Tab-separated table of C-alpha atoms and ligand atoms in Angstrom:
chain	number	residue	atom	x	y	z
B	24	UNK	CA	0.057	0.346	-0.396
B	25	UNK	CA	1.086	3.524	-0.908
B	26	UNK	CA	2.705	5.786	2.820
B	27	UNK	CA	-0.085	7.417	3.826
B	28	UNK	CA	-0.330	10.998	4.536
B	29	UNK	CA	0.983	11.908	7.896
B	30	UNK	CA	-2.847	12.787	9.499
B	31	UNK	CA	-4.817	10.581	6.918
B	32	UNK	CA	-2.080	7.908	9.049
B	33	UNK	CA	-3.023	8.680	12.833
B	34	UNK	CA	-6.203	8.379	11.961
B	35	UNK	CA	-6.378	5.479	10.754
B	36	UNK	CA	-3.911	4.145	13.325
B	37	UNK	CA	-6.015	2.333	16.025
B	38	UNK	CA	-7.725	0.740	13.067
B	39	UNK	CA	-5.061	-0.870	11.772
B	40	UNK	CA	-5.446	-3.590	14.832
B	41	UNK	CA	-9.360	-4.652	15.403
B	42	UNK	CA	-11.014	-3.205	18.174
B	43	UNK	CA	-14.408	-4.431	20.227
B	44	UNK	CA	-17.713	-3.171	18.364
B	45	UNK	CA	-15.916	-1.342	15.836
B	46	UNK	CA	-14.449	1.505	17.553
B	47	UNK	CA	-12.995	4.294	16.063
B	48	UNK	CA	-11.107	4.831	19.095
B	49	UNK	CA	-9.198	2.651	20.975
B	50	UNK	CA	-10.589	1.938	24.433
B	51	UNK	CA	-9.776	4.044	28.052
B	52	UNK	CA	-8.001	0.020	29.295
B	53	UNK	CA	-8.109	1.223	33.300
B	54	UNK	CA	-6.809	-2.409	34.020
B	55	UNK	CA	-4.407	-2.295	36.437
B	56	UNK	CA	-2.805	-6.091	35.729
B	57	UNK	CA	-3.667	-8.403	33.245
B	58	UNK	CA	-5.733	-12.207	33.650
B	59	UNK	CA	-3.118	-14.984	31.356
B	60	UNK	CA	-4.294	-18.621	29.713
B	61	UNK	CA	-2.009	-20.264	31.382
B	62	UNK	CA	1.117	-20.081	33.996
B	63	UNK	CA	3.354	-20.885	30.669
B	64	UNK	CA	1.935	-18.027	28.868
B	65	UNK	CA	2.347	-16.159	31.989
B	66	UNK	CA	6.310	-16.704	31.721
B	67	UNK	CA	6.762	-16.183	28.147
B	68	UNK	CA	6.043	-12.442	28.774
B	69	UNK	CA	7.852	-11.981	31.548
B	70	UNK	CA	10.687	-13.895	29.822
B	71	UNK	CA	9.961	-11.560	26.686
B	72	UNK	CA	9.930	-14.279	24.418
B	73	UNK	CA	5.553	-13.547	23.675
B	74	UNK	CA	4.768	-10.674	23.354
B	75	UNK	CA	1.271	-9.782	25.971
B	76	UNK	CA	0.806	-6.872	28.676
B	77	UNK	CA	1.410	-7.415	32.367
B	78	UNK	CA	1.493	-4.283	34.354
B	79	UNK	CA	0.194	-1.172	34.078
B	80	UNK	CA	3.387	0.642	35.636
B	81	UNK	CA	4.973	-0.508	31.641
B	82	UNK	CA	2.542	-1.368	29.648
B	83	UNK	CA	-0.714	-0.690	29.051
B	84	UNK	CA	-2.733	-1.502	25.973
B	85	UNK	CA	-4.708	2.856	25.696
B	86	UNK	CA	-1.111	4.044	25.619
B	87	UNK	CA	0.440	1.292	23.451
B	88	UNK	CA	-1.372	2.715	20.592
B	89	UNK	CA	-0.913	5.957	21.215
B	90	UNK	CA	2.806	4.459	22.235
B	91	UNK	CA	1.952	3.794	17.854
B	92	UNK	CA	0.407	6.780	16.412
B	93	UNK	CA	3.884	8.955	18.418
B	94	UNK	CA	6.083	6.468	16.219
B	95	UNK	CA	3.916	6.637	13.258
B	96	UNK	CA	4.153	10.463	13.233
B	97	UNK	CA	8.181	9.965	13.600
B	98	UNK	CA	8.517	7.871	11.243
B	99	UNK	CA	10.413	5.412	14.271
B	100	UNK	CA	10.813	1.200	15.445
B	101	UNK	CA	9.513	2.180	18.485
B	102	UNK	CA	8.212	4.904	21.206
B	103	UNK	CA	7.629	4.804	25.070
B	104	UNK	CA	5.033	7.510	26.948
B	105	UNK	CA	5.778	8.609	29.567
B	106	UNK	CA	4.012	11.203	32.118
B	107	UNK	CA	5.312	14.489	30.926
B	108	UNK	CA	7.821	15.664	28.783
B	109	UNK	CA	10.371	15.069	31.693
B	110	UNK	CA	9.819	12.333	33.269
B	111	UNK	CA	10.515	11.098	29.302
B	112	UNK	CA	13.787	13.076	29.814
B	113	UNK	CA	15.324	12.237	32.529
B	114	UNK	CA	14.909	7.956	32.100
B	115	UNK	CA	16.933	8.464	28.988
B	116	UNK	CA	19.687	9.609	31.062
B	117	UNK	CA	19.379	7.474	34.325
B	118	UNK	CA	19.037	4.794	32.420
B	119	UNK	CA	21.576	5.202	29.453
B	120	UNK	CA	24.349	6.945	30.911
B	121	UNK	CA	26.055	6.247	34.206
B	122	UNK	CA	28.766	7.774	37.098
B	123	UNK	CA	31.840	8.298	34.595
B	124	UNK	CA	30.117	9.560	31.839
B	125	UNK	CA	30.707	13.090	30.042
B	126	UNK	CA	26.945	14.662	27.693
B	127	UNK	CA	27.604	17.662	26.301
B	128	UNK	CA	24.875	19.551	25.644
B	129	UNK	CA	23.507	22.735	23.540
B	130	UNK	CA	22.914	25.624	25.928
B	131	UNK	CA	19.808	26.752	24.631
B	132	UNK	CA	17.795	24.560	27.234
B	133	UNK	CA	14.109	24.037	27.981
B	134	UNK	CA	14.762	25.733	32.123
B	135	UNK	CA	13.884	22.314	32.945
B	136	UNK	CA	15.835	20.604	31.209
B	137	UNK	CA	18.841	22.678	32.320
B	138	UNK	CA	18.485	22.258	35.739
B	139	UNK	CA	17.524	18.155	35.689
B	140	UNK	CA	21.282	18.884	33.717
B	141	UNK	CA	22.327	19.723	36.517
B	142	UNK	CA	21.421	17.362	38.848
B	143	UNK	CA	22.879	14.703	36.318
B	144	UNK	CA	26.243	15.825	38.122
B	145	UNK	CA	25.370	15.222	41.499
B	146	UNK	CA	25.591	11.852	40.688
B	147	UNK	CA	28.960	11.809	39.016
B	148	UNK	CA	27.520	12.890	35.033
B	149	UNK	CA	29.703	15.421	33.651
B	150	UNK	CA	28.250	18.215	31.694
B	151	UNK	CA	29.331	20.542	29.315
B	152	UNK	CA	27.057	22.854	27.997
B	153	UNK	CA	27.272	24.626	24.473
B	154	UNK	CA	26.469	26.948	21.856
B	155	UNK	CA	25.453	23.772	19.438
B	156	UNK	CA	23.805	26.864	17.183
B	157	UNK	CA	27.462	25.870	15.997
B	158	UNK	CA	28.752	22.452	15.561
B	159	UNK	CA	32.075	23.661	16.064
B	160	UNK	CA	31.680	23.787	19.282
B	161	UNK	CA	29.786	20.995	19.839
B	162	UNK	CA	33.337	18.225	18.251
B	163	UNK	CA	35.197	20.896	20.500
B	164	UNK	CA	33.927	19.037	23.781
B	165	UNK	CA	33.837	15.747	22.420
B	166	UNK	CA	35.978	13.584	24.900
B	167	UNK	CA	36.941	10.386	25.504
B	168	UNK	CA	34.094	9.408	27.394
B	169	UNK	CA	31.335	11.445	25.554
B	170	UNK	CA	28.389	8.924	25.668
B	171	UNK	CA	25.554	11.350	24.224
B	172	UNK	CA	24.651	14.839	22.891
B	173	UNK	CA	20.921	16.404	23.707
B	174	UNK	CA	19.730	19.266	21.644
B	175	UNK	CA	16.691	20.739	21.089
B	176	UNK	CA	15.372	22.094	17.179
B	177	UNK	CA	14.550	25.672	18.436
B	178	UNK	CA	15.066	26.331	21.981
B	179	UNK	CA	12.491	28.190	23.890
B	180	UNK	CA	12.838	31.286	24.360
B	181	UNK	CA	15.191	32.972	21.970
B	182	UNK	CA	13.779	30.411	19.313
B	183	UNK	CA	17.955	29.710	18.441
B	184	UNK	CA	18.037	26.578	16.270
B	185	UNK	CA	21.399	24.072	16.724
B	186	UNK	CA	22.701	23.186	13.346
B	187	UNK	CA	21.009	19.451	13.498
B	188	UNK	CA	22.597	17.900	10.785
B	189	UNK	CA	26.151	18.809	11.727
B	190	UNK	CA	25.454	17.901	14.312
B	191	UNK	CA	23.681	15.200	13.874
B	192	UNK	CA	27.389	13.916	11.336
B	193	UNK	CA	29.275	14.560	14.425
B	194	UNK	CA	27.357	12.261	16.122
B	195	UNK	CA	27.785	9.310	13.700
B	196	UNK	CA	31.529	10.147	13.116
B	197	UNK	CA	31.746	9.914	16.509
B	198	UNK	CA	29.225	7.163	18.151
B	199	UNK	CA	27.631	9.482	20.519
B	200	UNK	CA	23.767	8.821	20.786
B	201	UNK	CA	22.558	12.512	19.269
B	202	UNK	CA	18.278	13.025	21.299
B	203	UNK	CA	17.227	15.824	19.739
B	204	UNK	CA	14.229	17.407	21.956
B	205	UNK	CA	11.625	18.039	18.795
B	206	UNK	CA	8.985	19.399	21.531
B	207	UNK	CA	9.423	22.724	19.735
B	208	UNK	CA	8.350	21.657	16.190
B	209	UNK	CA	6.941	18.723	16.465
B	210	UNK	CA	7.279	15.673	14.152
B	211	UNK	CA	5.505	17.321	11.534
B	212	UNK	CA	7.161	20.324	11.470
B	213	UNK	CA	10.181	18.213	11.018
B	214	UNK	CA	12.175	14.375	11.690
B	215	UNK	CA	15.288	14.903	14.113
B	216	UNK	CA	15.554	10.662	12.340
B	217	UNK	CA	16.643	12.410	8.955
B	218	UNK	CA	20.015	14.241	10.558
B	219	UNK	CA	20.839	10.975	12.474
B	220	UNK	CA	19.429	11.289	15.378
B	221	UNK	CA	18.935	8.109	17.529
B	222	UNK	CA	16.168	8.760	20.684
B	223	UNK	CA	13.713	11.606	19.900
B	224	UNK	CA	12.027	13.104	23.174
B	225	UNK	CA	9.116	15.659	22.527
B	226	UNK	CA	6.670	17.060	25.815
B	227	UNK	CA	3.248	15.596	24.460
B	228	UNK	CA	2.268	18.241	27.195
B	229	UNK	CA	2.259	20.939	24.726
B	230	UNK	CA	1.826	20.947	20.873
B	231	UNK	CA	1.172	17.024	20.175
B	232	UNK	CA	-1.769	17.217	22.542
B	233	UNK	CA	-2.391	21.265	22.230
B	234	UNK	CA	-5.488	21.280	24.050
B	235	UNK	CA	-3.305	22.292	27.357
B	236	UNK	CA	-5.570	19.342	29.451
B	237	UNK	CA	-2.796	16.583	29.439
B	238	UNK	CA	0.606	16.202	30.593
B	239	UNK	CA	3.166	13.254	28.677
B	240	UNK	CA	6.316	12.454	27.242
B	241	UNK	CA	7.310	10.439	24.731
B	242	UNK	CA	10.526	9.031	23.590
B	243	UNK	CA	11.512	7.621	20.103
B	244	UNK	CA	13.926	5.518	19.062
B	245	UNK	CA	14.687	6.238	15.652
B	246	UNK	CA	16.995	2.628	14.242
B	247	UNK	CA	19.912	4.936	14.123
B	248	UNK	CA	22.271	4.439	16.170
B	249	UNK	CA	23.590	0.863	16.353
B	250	UNK	CA	23.916	0.232	20.785
B	251	UNK	CA	25.789	-3.220	20.008
B	252	UNK	CA	28.471	-0.284	20.282
B	253	UNK	CA	27.138	1.205	23.639
B	254	UNK	CA	29.479	-0.395	27.125
B	255	UNK	CA	26.510	1.013	28.517
B	256	UNK	CA	23.365	-1.575	27.849
B	257	UNK	CA	23.044	-4.142	30.395
B	258	UNK	CA	23.903	-8.169	28.855
B	259	UNK	CA	19.642	-8.531	29.967
B	260	UNK	CA	19.401	-6.772	26.912
B	261	UNK	CA	21.598	-7.475	23.947
B	262	UNK	CA	18.946	-9.895	23.254
B	263	UNK	CA	16.127	-9.441	19.957
B	264	UNK	CA	16.651	-6.415	17.095
B	265	UNK	CA	19.864	-4.521	18.127
B	266	UNK	CA	17.985	-0.975	16.789
B	267	UNK	CA	16.209	-1.290	19.877
B	268	UNK	CA	18.674	-2.872	22.078
B	269	UNK	CA	18.697	1.608	23.492
B	270	UNK	CA	14.580	1.667	24.471
B	271	UNK	CA	14.604	-1.539	26.079
B	272	UNK	CA	16.929	-0.658	28.521
B	273	UNK	CA	14.055	2.473	28.988
B	274	UNK	CA	11.640	0.432	29.787
B	275	UNK	CA	12.945	-1.619	32.205
B	276	UNK	CA	15.370	0.433	33.822
B	277	UNK	CA	13.435	3.697	33.570
B	278	UNK	CA	9.432	2.792	33.269
B	279	UNK	CA	9.681	0.075	34.502
B	280	UNK	CA	12.103	0.688	37.935
B	281	UNK	CA	11.392	4.535	38.513
B	282	UNK	CA	7.421	4.328	37.428
B	283	UNK	CA	6.885	7.913	35.520
B	284	UNK	CA	4.146	6.235	33.580
B	285	UNK	CA	1.425	7.893	31.882
B	286	UNK	CA	-2.255	7.579	32.575
B	287	UNK	CA	-4.379	6.316	30.464
B	288	UNK	CA	-7.407	8.669	30.582
B	289	UNK	CA	-4.494	11.225	30.026
B	290	UNK	CA	-2.969	9.279	26.656
B	291	UNK	CA	-6.608	8.707	25.514
B	292	UNK	CA	-6.991	12.663	25.883
B	293	UNK	CA	-3.608	12.535	24.095
B	294	UNK	CA	-4.083	10.660	21.296
B	295	UNK	CA	-7.711	12.718	20.645
B	296	UNK	CA	-5.692	15.478	20.561
B	297	UNK	CA	-2.674	14.625	18.141
B	298	UNK	CA	-5.073	13.764	15.122
B	299	UNK	CA	-5.651	17.679	14.297
B	300	UNK	CA	-1.866	18.279	15.021
B	301	UNK	CA	-1.208	19.494	11.151
B	302	UNK	CA	-4.052	21.412	10.995
B	303	UNK	CA	-3.345	23.138	13.975
B	304	UNK	CA	0.446	23.735	13.503
B	305	UNK	CA	-0.292	25.003	10.487
B	306	UNK	CA	-2.145	27.626	11.818
B	307	UNK	CA	-0.475	28.870	14.716
B	308	UNK	CA	2.632	29.562	12.607
B	309	UNK	CA	0.830	31.327	10.330
B	310	UNK	CA	-0.575	33.725	13.067
B	311	UNK	CA	2.892	33.434	14.434
B	312	UNK	CA	4.522	34.650	11.113
B	313	UNK	CA	2.064	37.287	10.919
B	314	UNK	CA	2.228	38.648	13.858
B	315	UNK	CA	5.914	38.871	13.733
B	316	UNK	CA	5.820	40.614	11.135
B	317	UNK	CA	3.646	43.067	12.299
B	318	UNK	CA	5.161	43.419	15.850
B	319	UNK	CA	8.846	44.203	13.688
B	320	UNK	CA	6.787	47.092	12.142
B	321	UNK	CA	5.268	48.428	15.636
B	322	UNK	CA	7.869	51.497	16.992
B	323	UNK	CA	7.350	50.072	20.509
B	324	UNK	CA	9.230	47.096	20.041
B	325	UNK	CA	12.571	46.768	19.444
B	326	UNK	CA	13.314	43.859	19.262
B	327	UNK	CA	11.444	39.476	17.944
B	328	UNK	CA	12.726	36.865	18.021
B	329	UNK	CA	11.402	34.641	15.378
B	330	UNK	CA	13.519	32.007	12.823
B	331	UNK	CA	10.976	33.440	10.292
B	332	UNK	CA	12.190	36.894	10.407
B	333	UNK	CA	14.654	37.245	7.816
B	334	UNK	CA	17.151	38.756	9.864
B	335	UNK	CA	16.631	36.036	12.503
B	336	UNK	CA	20.684	34.472	11.866
B	337	UNK	CA	19.651	30.445	11.311
B	338	UNK	CA	16.449	31.636	9.025
B	339	UNK	CA	17.784	30.305	5.898
B	340	UNK	CA	18.339	27.057	8.064
B	341	UNK	CA	15.230	27.094	9.217
B	342	UNK	CA	13.427	27.382	5.552
B	343	UNK	CA	15.848	24.146	5.219
B	344	UNK	CA	14.859	22.189	7.958
B	345	UNK	CA	11.734	22.324	8.694
B	346	UNK	CA	7.981	23.157	7.488
B	347	UNK	CA	7.254	26.478	8.920
B	348	UNK	CA	8.922	28.298	11.369
B	349	UNK	CA	6.988	27.202	14.372
B	350	UNK	CA	4.453	28.759	16.743
B	351	UNK	CA	6.289	30.474	19.134
B	352	UNK	CA	8.200	33.816	19.393
B	353	UNK	CA	9.746	36.511	21.442
B	354	UNK	CA	9.741	40.113	21.757
B	355	UNK	CA	11.381	42.384	23.168
B	356	UNK	CA	9.826	45.832	23.977
B	357	UNK	CA	11.345	49.544	23.677
B	358	UNK	CA	13.234	50.441	26.832
B	359	UNK	CA	11.257	53.079	27.755
B	360	UNK	CA	8.024	50.544	28.502
B	361	UNK	CA	7.183	48.108	31.179
B	362	UNK	CA	6.171	44.585	29.895
B	363	UNK	CA	3.893	43.980	32.593
B	364	UNK	CA	1.855	47.157	31.536
B	365	UNK	CA	1.402	45.762	28.110
B	366	UNK	CA	0.719	42.309	29.049
B	367	UNK	CA	-2.224	43.125	31.476
B	368	UNK	CA	-3.268	45.233	29.138
B	369	UNK	CA	-3.736	42.048	26.734
B	370	UNK	CA	-7.621	41.764	26.442
B	371	UNK	CA	-7.660	38.427	25.010
B	372	UNK	CA	-3.917	36.706	25.137
B	373	UNK	CA	-3.874	35.066	28.225
B	374	UNK	CA	-0.434	35.483	31.038
B	375	UNK	CA	0.344	31.822	31.449
B	376	UNK	CA	3.962	30.020	31.159
B	377	UNK	CA	2.608	27.111	29.046
B	378	UNK	CA	3.128	26.607	25.051
B	379	UNK	CA	2.009	25.046	22.192
B	380	UNK	CA	-1.708	25.481	23.382
B	381	UNK	CA	-4.508	26.685	20.870
B	382	UNK	CA	-5.167	29.292	22.477
B	383	UNK	CA	-2.203	32.772	22.434
B	384	UNK	CA	-0.384	32.462	25.600
B	385	UNK	CA	2.213	35.431	27.098
B	386	UNK	CA	5.258	35.717	29.536
B	387	UNK	CA	7.722	37.552	31.175
B	388	UNK	CA	10.902	35.630	30.696
B	389	UNK	CA	13.537	36.347	33.145
B	390	UNK	CA	11.307	36.680	36.135
B	391	UNK	CA	9.061	33.812	35.805
B	392	UNK	CA	10.260	31.045	34.532
B	393	UNK	CA	14.150	31.144	34.401
B	394	UNK	CA	14.087	33.024	37.680
B	395	UNK	CA	16.113	30.636	39.332
B	396	UNK	CA	18.717	30.791	37.066
B	397	UNK	CA	19.839	34.128	38.309
B	398	UNK	CA	20.832	37.407	35.571
B	399	UNK	CA	24.724	35.402	34.666
B	400	UNK	CA	23.098	31.843	33.711
B	401	UNK	CA	20.018	35.371	32.018
B	402	UNK	CA	23.100	36.307	30.238
B	403	UNK	CA	24.808	33.441	28.570
B	404	UNK	CA	21.303	31.907	27.171
B	405	UNK	CA	20.246	35.441	25.771
B	406	UNK	CA	17.517	36.368	27.822
B	407	UNK	CA	16.762	40.222	28.756
B	408	UNK	CA	15.159	40.884	31.289
B	409	UNK	CA	12.349	42.867	29.171
B	410	UNK	CA	11.886	39.538	27.220
B	411	UNK	CA	7.998	38.463	26.414
B	412	UNK	CA	7.554	34.597	25.240
B	413	UNK	CA	4.306	34.315	23.161
B	414	UNK	CA	2.970	31.255	22.349
B	415	UNK	CA	0.860	31.397	18.878
B	416	UNK	CA	-2.440	29.864	19.612
B	417	UNK	CA	-5.007	29.514	16.344
B	418	UNK	CA	-7.842	31.683	16.487
B	419	UNK	CA	-8.335	34.673	14.275
B	420	UNK	CA	-5.603	36.257	13.061
B	421	UNK	CA	-7.144	39.369	12.790
B	422	UNK	CA	-8.701	38.635	16.004
B	423	UNK	CA	-5.144	38.802	17.728
B	424	UNK	CA	-2.892	41.807	15.882
B	425	UNK	CA	-6.211	43.579	16.983
B	426	UNK	CA	-5.292	42.652	20.769
B	427	UNK	CA	-1.504	43.068	21.036
B	428	UNK	CA	-2.312	46.484	18.879
B	429	UNK	CA	-4.202	47.873	21.719
B	430	UNK	CA	-2.549	46.541	24.044
B	431	UNK	CA	0.409	48.354	22.202
B	432	UNK	CA	-1.529	51.406	22.399
B	433	UNK	CA	-2.409	52.055	25.373
B	434	UNK	CA	1.237	52.267	26.653
K	529	LIG	C1	7.718	21.617	28.683
K	529	LIG	C2	8.578	20.802	27.724
K	529	LIG	C3	9.390	19.401	28.179
K	529	LIG	C4	8.714	19.300	29.453
K	529	LIG	O1	7.732	18.486	29.290
K	529	LIG	P1	6.896	18.822	30.136
K	529	LIG	O2	5.567	17.103	29.094
K	529	LIG	O3	6.002	19.972	30.384
K	529	LIG	O4	7.304	17.638	30.913
K	529	LIG	C5	11.462	19.462	27.757
K	529	LIG	N1	11.379	20.411	26.514
K	529	LIG	C6	10.103	20.994	26.407
K	529	LIG	C7	11.671	22.250	24.423
K	529	LIG	C8	9.506	21.729	26.048
K	529	LIG	O5	9.207	22.328	25.629
């Protein structure tokens, strides 16, 4: 059969296997445990000789159905879901790295990931933060004990775009696990597998769910990495298809032992939300692009950070890599203007910390999500005191422009 389009395959994915009563949606399976016909059966499932369900902390049919959808979206081999994006990231790091290993990370990172990486240092894992918009900076940090490179596609809030292709080549040359957090672009705009990613992370709480009503995270194995050369896979998981060894260890040592499990109820909400990912992403990106030009023209706006602007430092790279420039931007108002006053004057835009919702959300970055970091670290990440992050939604464009216009005019 011809390969189906992105949205078609999400919509019709569940029905590839029969569902009770001809249901169009995979049901929410709330049972924690599963009965087996014979003792022989349950032993085989435990030993991985036979497929089947054991205990919902590590496997559940509703969650499996979502994992299969995400695997299809990322054109991967297999995925695992977690209770949140952070649960997915921490499970990957804590199960594939160990004391004495070295991780190279982009310095432009989601704040909580940055905070978590400093916790890794407490466990004897070395972490170097580099400006990964230039792959040479990543190359310069590679050492004998380097095991993994971690980057995001478009980094929030300043919208830096990593040199995803060259970093991928570098990882291949040095046999490093290349982990790409695809949250900001989502698999609709970009598939990190194409540029050598070994594992792809998504916070499902953002664009994939899209409605801001369920938390979730995922890790997808792309099949690009040869795990036979990776010393940290323990003996028991060096069985079956070597392309899946990494995720096998993350499932057992991460999901099963650490327990950051996605609930079946959340999995269902996320699966339904994901059906419109492409439609939402297209509309939100178009709104963002038009608003970026509107802000750029406004005399009270000093700077606009959006990969779609021709003067953005990685504009042409973003154009080559992604289907569109995404729905996240940041702006800085003129020094004389109080950004709190601007945000308080919004009537439609919502003052909120989330992103990837259908609704447009706005947040002053330095005093909120980057507060704990302190002024020096903020400066190194390019976060000025007046930076406002805007996660653009799918409202009718003119309503958004009118709202920002009236808020600016009242200042
Ligand atoms: C939100 C986010 C995360 C964390 O996801 P949660 O589901 O909130 O835990 C990780 N990475 C990026 C890029 C994010 O935006």
